[in-house]
XYZ file of C-alpha atoms in Angstrom:
81
model
C -5.178 95.648 90.311
C -7.207 93.917 93.011
C -4.106 93.455 95.144
C -2.806 96.985 94.620
C 0.254 95.814 92.689
C 1.319 97.737 89.619
C 2.906 95.995 86.655
C 5.284 98.171 84.640
C 6.806 97.818 81.212
C 8.493 101.247 81.197
C 10.627 100.888 84.295
C 13.319 103.522 83.712
C 11.566 106.251 85.693
C 11.322 104.304 88.949
C 14.301 101.929 88.769
C 16.512 103.955 91.118
C 13.906 103.610 93.901
C 13.258 99.902 93.376
C 14.248 97.515 96.177
C 12.629 94.355 94.795
C 12.123 93.539 91.128
C 10.115 90.593 89.811
C 11.640 89.397 86.558
C 9.000 87.615 84.481
C 9.870 87.675 80.805
C 10.172 85.043 78.089
C 13.542 83.265 78.228
C 14.478 84.681 74.819
C 14.155 88.237 76.204
C 16.006 87.864 79.505
C 19.453 88.946 78.219
C 18.018 92.112 76.639
C 15.998 92.995 79.736
C 18.926 92.472 82.111
C 21.158 94.539 79.848
C 18.623 97.367 79.895
C 18.226 97.159 83.672
C 21.976 97.464 84.136
C 22.276 100.296 81.610
C 19.419 102.205 83.268
C 21.059 102.100 86.691
C 19.757 99.071 88.569
C 21.069 99.358 92.140
C 23.281 96.455 93.191
C 21.192 96.184 96.365
C 17.979 95.539 94.405
C 16.688 92.007 94.966
C 15.758 90.246 91.728
C 13.125 87.534 91.938
C 13.032 85.580 88.702
C 10.305 83.310 87.385
C 12.022 83.033 83.993
C 11.716 79.426 82.839
C 14.997 77.625 82.308
C 17.249 80.455 83.507
C 19.345 79.514 86.540
C 20.424 82.008 89.182
C 23.995 81.604 87.984
C 23.032 82.400 84.387
C 21.088 85.478 85.479
C 23.991 86.651 87.631
C 26.441 86.167 84.763
C 24.187 88.070 82.332
C 23.693 90.916 84.793
C 27.362 90.947 85.869
C 26.625 92.672 89.188
C 26.374 91.525 92.791
C 22.582 91.814 92.991
C 20.920 89.189 95.168
C 18.882 86.827 92.974
C 16.100 84.445 93.944
C 14.743 82.002 91.408
C 11.164 80.881 91.972
C 9.013 78.626 89.868
C 5.251 79.101 90.153
C 3.278 75.934 90.651
C -0.100 76.645 89.100
C -1.732 73.396 90.284
C -0.897 74.390 93.876
C -3.000 77.547 93.638
C -6.215 77.225 95.615
């Protein structure tokens, strides 16, 4: 809220206008979420930034089965100042 960033759990209504999507779900939910994103019309130009623990870019790409660009980032909490 302080930074003016909205978090959404019901993403169907704005997915077609999304250019960057931050994927931050539990590893056990990633396949379901990616399936829903694809079914709901995720644009292949949408950049996915994933902080899903243990899920490689290759695994995410295979699950999504599209040509979306994917960046995998791992937060480093101790580095936060």
